[in-house]
Tab-separated table of C-alpha atoms in Angstrom:
chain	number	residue	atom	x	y	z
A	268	UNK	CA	117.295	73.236	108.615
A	269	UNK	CA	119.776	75.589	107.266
A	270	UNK	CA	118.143	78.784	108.954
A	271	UNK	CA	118.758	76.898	111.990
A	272	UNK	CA	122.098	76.254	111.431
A	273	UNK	CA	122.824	80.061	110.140
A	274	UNK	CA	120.623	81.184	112.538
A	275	UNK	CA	121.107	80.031	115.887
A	276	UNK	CA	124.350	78.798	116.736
A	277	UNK	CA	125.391	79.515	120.800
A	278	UNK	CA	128.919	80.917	119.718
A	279	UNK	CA	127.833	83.517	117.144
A	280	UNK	CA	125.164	85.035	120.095
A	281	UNK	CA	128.185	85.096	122.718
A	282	UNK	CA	129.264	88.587	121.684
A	283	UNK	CA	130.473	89.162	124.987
A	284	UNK	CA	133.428	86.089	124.833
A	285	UNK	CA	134.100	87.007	121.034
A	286	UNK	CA	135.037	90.765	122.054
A	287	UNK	CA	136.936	89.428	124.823
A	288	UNK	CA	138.805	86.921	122.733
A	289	UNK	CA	139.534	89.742	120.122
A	290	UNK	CA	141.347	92.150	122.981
A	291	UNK	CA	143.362	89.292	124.406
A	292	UNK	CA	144.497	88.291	120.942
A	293	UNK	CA	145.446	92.028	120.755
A	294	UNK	CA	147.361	92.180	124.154
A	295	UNK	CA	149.155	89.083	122.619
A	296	UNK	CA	149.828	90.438	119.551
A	297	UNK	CA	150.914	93.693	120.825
A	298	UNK	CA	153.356	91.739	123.560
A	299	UNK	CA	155.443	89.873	120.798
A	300	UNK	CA	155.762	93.262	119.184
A	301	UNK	CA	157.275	94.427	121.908
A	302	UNK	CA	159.664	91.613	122.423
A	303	UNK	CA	160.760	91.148	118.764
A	304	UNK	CA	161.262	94.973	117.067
A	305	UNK	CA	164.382	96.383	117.269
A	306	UNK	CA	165.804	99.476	119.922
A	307	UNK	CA	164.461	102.556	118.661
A	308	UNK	CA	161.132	101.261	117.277
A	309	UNK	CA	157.740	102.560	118.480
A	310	UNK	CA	154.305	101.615	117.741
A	311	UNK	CA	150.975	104.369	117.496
A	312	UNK	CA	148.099	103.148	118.763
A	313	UNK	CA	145.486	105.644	118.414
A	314	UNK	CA	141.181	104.717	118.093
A	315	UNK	CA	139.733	105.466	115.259
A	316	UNK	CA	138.196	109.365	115.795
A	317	UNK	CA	136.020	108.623	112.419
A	318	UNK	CA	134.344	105.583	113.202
A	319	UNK	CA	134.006	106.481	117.230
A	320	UNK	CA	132.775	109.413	116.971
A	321	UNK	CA	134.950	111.430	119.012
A	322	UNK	CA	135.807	114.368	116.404
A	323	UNK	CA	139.251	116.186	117.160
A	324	UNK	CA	139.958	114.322	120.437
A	325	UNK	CA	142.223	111.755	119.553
A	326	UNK	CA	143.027	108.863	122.389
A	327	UNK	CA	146.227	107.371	122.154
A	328	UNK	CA	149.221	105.301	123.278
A	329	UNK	CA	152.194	105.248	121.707
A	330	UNK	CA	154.883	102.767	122.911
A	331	UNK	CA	158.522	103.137	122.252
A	332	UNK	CA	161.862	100.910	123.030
A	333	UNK	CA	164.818	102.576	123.637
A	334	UNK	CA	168.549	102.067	122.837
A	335	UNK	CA	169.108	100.464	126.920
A	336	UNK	CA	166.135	97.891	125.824
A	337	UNK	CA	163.511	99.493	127.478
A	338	UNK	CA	160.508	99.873	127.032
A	339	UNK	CA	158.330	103.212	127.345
A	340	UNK	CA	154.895	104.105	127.040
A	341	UNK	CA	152.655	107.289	127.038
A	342	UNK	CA	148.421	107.803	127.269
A	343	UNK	CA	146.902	111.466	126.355
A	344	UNK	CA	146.009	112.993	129.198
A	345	UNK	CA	143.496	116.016	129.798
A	346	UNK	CA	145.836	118.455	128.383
A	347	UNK	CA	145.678	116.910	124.975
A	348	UNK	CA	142.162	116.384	124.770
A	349	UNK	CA	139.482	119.332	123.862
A	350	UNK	CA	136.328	120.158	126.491
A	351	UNK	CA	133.951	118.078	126.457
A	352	UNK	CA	136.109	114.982	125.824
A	353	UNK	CA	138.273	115.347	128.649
A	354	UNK	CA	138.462	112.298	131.661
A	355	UNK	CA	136.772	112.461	134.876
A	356	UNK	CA	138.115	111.771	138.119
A	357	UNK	CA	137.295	108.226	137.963
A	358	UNK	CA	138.770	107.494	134.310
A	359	UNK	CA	142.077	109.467	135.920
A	360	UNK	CA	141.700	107.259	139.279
A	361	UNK	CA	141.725	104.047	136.516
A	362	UNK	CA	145.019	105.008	134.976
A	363	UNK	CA	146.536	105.221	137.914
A	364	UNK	CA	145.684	102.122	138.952
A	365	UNK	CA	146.370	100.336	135.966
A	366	UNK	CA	149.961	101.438	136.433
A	367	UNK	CA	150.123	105.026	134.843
A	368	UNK	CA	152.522	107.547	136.082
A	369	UNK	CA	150.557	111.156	135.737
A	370	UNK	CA	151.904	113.670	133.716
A	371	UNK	CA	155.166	114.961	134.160
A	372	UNK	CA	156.399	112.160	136.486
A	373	UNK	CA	158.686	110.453	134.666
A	374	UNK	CA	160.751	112.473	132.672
A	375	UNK	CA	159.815	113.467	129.278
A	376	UNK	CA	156.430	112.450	129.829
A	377	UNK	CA	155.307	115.901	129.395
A	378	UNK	CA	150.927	116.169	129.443
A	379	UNK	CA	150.845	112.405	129.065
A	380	UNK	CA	150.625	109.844	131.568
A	381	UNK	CA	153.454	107.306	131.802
A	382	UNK	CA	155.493	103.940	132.079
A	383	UNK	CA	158.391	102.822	132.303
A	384	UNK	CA	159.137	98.629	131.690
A	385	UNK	CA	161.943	96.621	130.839
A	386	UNK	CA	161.617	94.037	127.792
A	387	UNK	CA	161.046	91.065	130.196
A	388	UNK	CA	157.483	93.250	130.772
A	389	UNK	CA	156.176	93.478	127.740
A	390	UNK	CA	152.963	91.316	128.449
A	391	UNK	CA	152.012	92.697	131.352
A	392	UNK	CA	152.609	96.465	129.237
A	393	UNK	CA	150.744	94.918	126.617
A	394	UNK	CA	147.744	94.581	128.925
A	395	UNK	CA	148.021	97.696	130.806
A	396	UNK	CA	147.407	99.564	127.285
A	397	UNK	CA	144.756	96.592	125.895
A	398	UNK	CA	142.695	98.007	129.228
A	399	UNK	CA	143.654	101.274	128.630
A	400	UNK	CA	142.358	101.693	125.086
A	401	UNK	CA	138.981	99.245	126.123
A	402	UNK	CA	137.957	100.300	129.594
A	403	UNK	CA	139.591	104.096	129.958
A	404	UNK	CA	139.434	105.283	126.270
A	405	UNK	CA	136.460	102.937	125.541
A	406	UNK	CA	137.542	101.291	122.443
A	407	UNK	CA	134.650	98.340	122.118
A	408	UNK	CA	136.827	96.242	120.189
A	409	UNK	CA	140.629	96.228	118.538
A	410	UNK	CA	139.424	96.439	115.158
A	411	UNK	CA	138.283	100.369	115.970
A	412	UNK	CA	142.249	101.113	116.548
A	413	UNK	CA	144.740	101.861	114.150
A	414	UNK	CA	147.898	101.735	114.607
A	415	UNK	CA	151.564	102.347	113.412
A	416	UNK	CA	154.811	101.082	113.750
A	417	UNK	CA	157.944	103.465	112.799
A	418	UNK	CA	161.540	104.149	113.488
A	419	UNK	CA	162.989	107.609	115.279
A	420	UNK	CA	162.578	109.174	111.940
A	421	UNK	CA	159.519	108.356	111.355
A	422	UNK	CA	160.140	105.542	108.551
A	423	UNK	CA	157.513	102.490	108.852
A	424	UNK	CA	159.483	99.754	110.107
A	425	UNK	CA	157.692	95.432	109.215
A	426	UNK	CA	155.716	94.665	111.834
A	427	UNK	CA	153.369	91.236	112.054
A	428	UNK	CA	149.358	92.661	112.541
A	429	UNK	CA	148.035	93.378	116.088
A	430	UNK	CA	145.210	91.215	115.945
A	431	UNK	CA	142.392	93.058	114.616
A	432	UNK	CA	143.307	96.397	114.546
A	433	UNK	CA	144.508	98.130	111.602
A	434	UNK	CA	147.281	99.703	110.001
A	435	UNK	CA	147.380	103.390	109.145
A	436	UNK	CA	145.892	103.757	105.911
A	437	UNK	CA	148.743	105.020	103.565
A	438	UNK	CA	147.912	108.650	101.707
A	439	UNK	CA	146.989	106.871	98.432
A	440	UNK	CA	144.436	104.562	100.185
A	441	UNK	CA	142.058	107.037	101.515
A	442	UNK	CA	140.698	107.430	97.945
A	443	UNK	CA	139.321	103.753	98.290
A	444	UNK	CA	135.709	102.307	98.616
A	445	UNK	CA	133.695	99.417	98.438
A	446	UNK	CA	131.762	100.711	95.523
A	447	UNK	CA	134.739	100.804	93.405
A	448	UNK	CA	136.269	97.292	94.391
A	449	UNK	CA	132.600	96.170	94.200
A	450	UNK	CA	132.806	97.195	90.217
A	451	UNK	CA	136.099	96.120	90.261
A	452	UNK	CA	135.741	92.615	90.973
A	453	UNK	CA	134.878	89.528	89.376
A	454	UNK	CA	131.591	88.218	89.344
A	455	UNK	CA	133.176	84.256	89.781
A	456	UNK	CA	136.392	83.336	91.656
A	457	UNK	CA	139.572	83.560	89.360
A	458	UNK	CA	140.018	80.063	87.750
A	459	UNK	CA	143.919	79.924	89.899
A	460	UNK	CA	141.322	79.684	92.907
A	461	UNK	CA	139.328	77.558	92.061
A	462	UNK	CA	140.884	74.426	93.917
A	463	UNK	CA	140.838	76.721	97.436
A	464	UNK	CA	138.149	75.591	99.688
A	465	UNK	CA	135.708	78.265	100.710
A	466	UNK	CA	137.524	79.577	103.507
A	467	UNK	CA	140.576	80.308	101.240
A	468	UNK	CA	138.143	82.382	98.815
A	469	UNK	CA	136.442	84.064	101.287
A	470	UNK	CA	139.792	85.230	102.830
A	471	UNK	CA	140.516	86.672	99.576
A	472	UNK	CA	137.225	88.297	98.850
A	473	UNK	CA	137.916	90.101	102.316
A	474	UNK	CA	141.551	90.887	101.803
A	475	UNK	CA	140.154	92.499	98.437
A	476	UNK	CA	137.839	94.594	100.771
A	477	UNK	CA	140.031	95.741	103.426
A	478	UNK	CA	142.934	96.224	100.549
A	479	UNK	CA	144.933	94.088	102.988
A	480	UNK	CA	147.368	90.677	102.524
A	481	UNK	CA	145.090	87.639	102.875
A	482	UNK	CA	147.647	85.978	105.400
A	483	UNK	CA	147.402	89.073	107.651
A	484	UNK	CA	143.456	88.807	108.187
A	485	UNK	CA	142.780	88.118	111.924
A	486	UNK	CA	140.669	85.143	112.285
A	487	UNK	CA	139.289	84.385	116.013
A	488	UNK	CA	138.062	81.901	117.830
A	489	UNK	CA	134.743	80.903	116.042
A	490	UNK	CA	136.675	81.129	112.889
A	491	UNK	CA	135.361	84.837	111.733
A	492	UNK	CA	136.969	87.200	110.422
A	493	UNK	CA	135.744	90.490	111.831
A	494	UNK	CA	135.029	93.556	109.705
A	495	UNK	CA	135.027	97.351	111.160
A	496	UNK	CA	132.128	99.301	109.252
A	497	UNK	CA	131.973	103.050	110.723
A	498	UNK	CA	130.956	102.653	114.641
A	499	UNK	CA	129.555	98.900	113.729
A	500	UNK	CA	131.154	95.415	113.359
A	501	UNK	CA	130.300	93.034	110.782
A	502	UNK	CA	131.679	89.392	110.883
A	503	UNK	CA	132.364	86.717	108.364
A	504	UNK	CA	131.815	83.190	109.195
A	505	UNK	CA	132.789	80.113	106.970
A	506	UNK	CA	130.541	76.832	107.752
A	507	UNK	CA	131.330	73.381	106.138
A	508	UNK	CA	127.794	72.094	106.153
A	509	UNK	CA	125.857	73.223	104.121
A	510	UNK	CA	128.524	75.309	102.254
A	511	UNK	CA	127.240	78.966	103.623
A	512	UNK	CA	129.226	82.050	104.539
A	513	UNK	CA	127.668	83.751	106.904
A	514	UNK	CA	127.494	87.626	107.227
A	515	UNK	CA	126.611	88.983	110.511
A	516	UNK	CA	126.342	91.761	112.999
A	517	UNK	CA	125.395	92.833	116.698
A	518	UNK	CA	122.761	95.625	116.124
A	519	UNK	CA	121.961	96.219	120.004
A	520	UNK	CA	123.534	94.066	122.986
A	521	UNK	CA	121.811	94.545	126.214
A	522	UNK	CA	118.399	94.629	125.002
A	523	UNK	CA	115.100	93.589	127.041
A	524	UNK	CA	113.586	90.453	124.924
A	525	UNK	CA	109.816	92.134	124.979
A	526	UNK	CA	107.225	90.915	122.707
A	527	UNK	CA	107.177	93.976	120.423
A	528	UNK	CA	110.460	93.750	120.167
A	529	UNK	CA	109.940	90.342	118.422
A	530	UNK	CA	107.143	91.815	116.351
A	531	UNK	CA	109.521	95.111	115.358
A	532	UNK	CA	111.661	92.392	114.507
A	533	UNK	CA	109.662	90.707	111.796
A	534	UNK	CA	108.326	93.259	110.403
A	535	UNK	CA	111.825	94.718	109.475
A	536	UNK	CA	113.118	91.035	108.258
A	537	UNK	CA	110.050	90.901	105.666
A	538	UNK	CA	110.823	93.901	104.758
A	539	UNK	CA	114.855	92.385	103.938
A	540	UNK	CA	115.291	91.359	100.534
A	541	UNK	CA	117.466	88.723	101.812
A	542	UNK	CA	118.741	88.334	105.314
A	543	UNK	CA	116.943	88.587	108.614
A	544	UNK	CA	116.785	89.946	111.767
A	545	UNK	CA	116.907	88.160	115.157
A	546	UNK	CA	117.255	88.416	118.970
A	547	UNK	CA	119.370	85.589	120.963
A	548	UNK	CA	119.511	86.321	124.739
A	549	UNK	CA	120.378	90.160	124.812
A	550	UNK	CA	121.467	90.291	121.341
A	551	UNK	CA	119.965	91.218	118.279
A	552	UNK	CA	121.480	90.098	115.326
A	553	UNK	CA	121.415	90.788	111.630
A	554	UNK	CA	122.469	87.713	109.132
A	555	UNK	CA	122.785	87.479	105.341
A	556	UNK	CA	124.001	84.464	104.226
A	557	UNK	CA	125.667	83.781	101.131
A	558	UNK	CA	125.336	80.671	99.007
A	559	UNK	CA	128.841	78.603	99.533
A	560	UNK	CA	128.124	76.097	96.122
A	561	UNK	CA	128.824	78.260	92.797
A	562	UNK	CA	130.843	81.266	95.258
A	563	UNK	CA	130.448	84.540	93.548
A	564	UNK	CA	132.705	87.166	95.283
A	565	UNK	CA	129.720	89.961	94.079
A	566	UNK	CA	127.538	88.306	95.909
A	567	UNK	CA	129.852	88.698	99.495
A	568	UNK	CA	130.516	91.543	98.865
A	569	UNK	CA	127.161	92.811	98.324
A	570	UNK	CA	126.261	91.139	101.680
A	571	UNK	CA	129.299	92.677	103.806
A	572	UNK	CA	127.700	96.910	101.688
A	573	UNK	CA	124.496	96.131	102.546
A	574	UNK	CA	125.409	94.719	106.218
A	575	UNK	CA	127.661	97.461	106.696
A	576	UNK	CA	124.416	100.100	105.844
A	577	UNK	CA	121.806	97.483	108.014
A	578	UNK	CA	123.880	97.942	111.028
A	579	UNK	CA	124.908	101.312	111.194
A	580	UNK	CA	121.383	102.013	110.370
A	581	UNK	CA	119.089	99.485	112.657
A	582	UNK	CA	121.330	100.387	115.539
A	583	UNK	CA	119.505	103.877	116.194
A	584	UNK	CA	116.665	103.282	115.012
A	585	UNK	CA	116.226	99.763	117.483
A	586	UNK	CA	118.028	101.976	120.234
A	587	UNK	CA	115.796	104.652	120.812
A	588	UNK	CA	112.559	102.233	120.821
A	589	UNK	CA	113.434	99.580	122.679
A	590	UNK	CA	116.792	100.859	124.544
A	591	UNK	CA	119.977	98.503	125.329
A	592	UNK	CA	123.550	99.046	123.770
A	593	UNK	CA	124.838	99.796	120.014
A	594	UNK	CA	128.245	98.501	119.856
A	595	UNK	CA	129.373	102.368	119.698
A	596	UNK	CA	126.506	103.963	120.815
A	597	UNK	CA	126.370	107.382	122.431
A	598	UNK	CA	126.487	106.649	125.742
A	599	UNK	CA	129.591	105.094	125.432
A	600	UNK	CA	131.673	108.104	124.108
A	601	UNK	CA	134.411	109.564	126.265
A	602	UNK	CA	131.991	112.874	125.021
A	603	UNK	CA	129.525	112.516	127.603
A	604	UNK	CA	131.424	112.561	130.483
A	605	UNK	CA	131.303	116.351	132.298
A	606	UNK	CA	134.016	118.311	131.804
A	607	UNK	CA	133.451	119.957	135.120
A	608	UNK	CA	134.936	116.797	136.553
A	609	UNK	CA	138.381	116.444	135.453
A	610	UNK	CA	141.167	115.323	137.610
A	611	UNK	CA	143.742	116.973	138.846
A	612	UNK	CA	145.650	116.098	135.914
A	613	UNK	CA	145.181	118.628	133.305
């Protein structure tokens, strides 16, 4: 019965309403932004070049308000970007329609592409760039952006989280890893915690992770909390009865449901120590759950290391035997497009 519950529930195999969720969140996030910082702010947005795979070409918007209240934003254009990462004439054709000026239009654009909006726009600026960064610069999901919000001199300026995408890591936090806050941590929750309910822990297990404030985790929909692990996404999911966090991740969307599949399947779950492997609709999904009764924040945090190698691992291997989509698989990269077929607007 508890497999079952783990297992199979509709809203964890909806992948494609749980992405969409996360990106309007964003746009929502990103649209109070807008209307609450202060003249002179601007925010970064920029996706992740190590965990997309896109090397030196860095796609980016970057968003600033200015001392009249208004609000302007630039996209990299060709110009910025190295061969072989560069748009084609339909990714140019979609800026344009989303609203984007090309570069040099409006004044001090330069090589970017551009808009201009007052403050009384910011939501429909806030999903201009939310399309942007997902359909143009093919971000699969906000938690693959990171992002910065600074003054004109450059000085970081409070800002509340943009849904699931992340700050800039400071200098001194690129020396941290999971191994070391994995040896770090206590093998039982802190006796202060032990009156939270599981959810509460588990925030704090996660906030340990991510080296983030637990009140600034993004939590969506289904109730997960979703996890970026190199071009993968791992979720967390808290459920009442039984007690059980579950720790989860889209290996392949897309996928053909074919009887060796299903056999390729099993034989890599009884190969799992714990954990298993399982295709709902066009998904295939890998689960570890963790025991909610006597929470030990090793053991979650073992699940969300070994999840993080599973799916960044599985997702190749399943891809080039059976086909479909990794969540950041090749053929998604803004590197396959020809460079032979830029725009105009280099």
């Amino acid at each position: 019965m508890t497999e079952h519950i783990l297992l199979d529930d509709p809203s964890t195999a909806d992948l494609r309403a749980k992405v969409t969720q996360a990106w309007q969140d964003f746009a929502q996030a990103l649209a109070d932004s807008l209307r609450s910082l202060p003249a002179g702010a601007q925010i970064d947005l920029t996706l992740d070049p190590t965990a997309s795979g896109t090397g030196d070409a860095v796609y980016s918007v970057s968003i600033r308000i200015d001392e009249q209240d208004r609000l302007g934003a630039l996209a990299v254009g060709n110009a910025a970007l190295p061969a072989g990462f560069r748009m084609d004439r339909t990714a140019v054709a979609d800026l344009v329609a989303l609203g984007w000026s090309p570069p040099g239009v409006i004044d001090g654009s330069g090589d970017s592409f551009g808009i201009q909006a007052s403050r009384a726009e910011a939501g429909s600026l806030a999903v201009t760039v939310s399309r942007t960064l997902r359909d143009v610069y093919h971000a699969p999901h906000p938690a693959f952006l990171v992002y910065l919000v600074h003054d004109a001199e450059d000085e970081p300026i409070p800002a509340d989280p943009l849904g699931t995408a992340r700050h800039e890591l400071r200098p001194e936090d690129h020396g941290f890893h999971l191994d070391n806050a994995l040896a770090d941590a206590p093998s039982t929750v802190p006796a202060s915690e032990e009156q939270l309910d599981l959810a509460e822990r588990v925030r704090t297990v996660v906030a340990t992770l991510l080296k983030t404030p637990p009140e600034e985790l993004q939590v969506d929909a289904d109730g997960d909390i979703g996890i970026r692990a190199g071009s993968a996404m791992v979720f967390v999911r808290v459920r009442d009865n039984p007690p059980l966090v579950d720790v989860f991740s889209p290996v392949l969307t897309e996928v053909e449901p074919t009887e060796q599949l299903y056999v390729k399947l099993s034989e890599l779950t009884n190969r799992m120590p714990i954990g298993r492997l399982y295709c709902v609709n066009d998904t295939v999904w890998a689960s570890i759950p963790v025991f909610g009764r006597n929470f030990q924040a090793t053991h979650l945090m073992l699940a969300v290391q070994v999840m993080m190698g599973l799916a960044d691992e599985l997702d190749d291997r399943l891809h080039g035997e059976f086909g479909g989509k990794r969540f950041f698989g090749d053929a998604d990269k803004p590197a396959q497009r020809d460079a032979h077929r830029t725009g105009m607007y280099l």
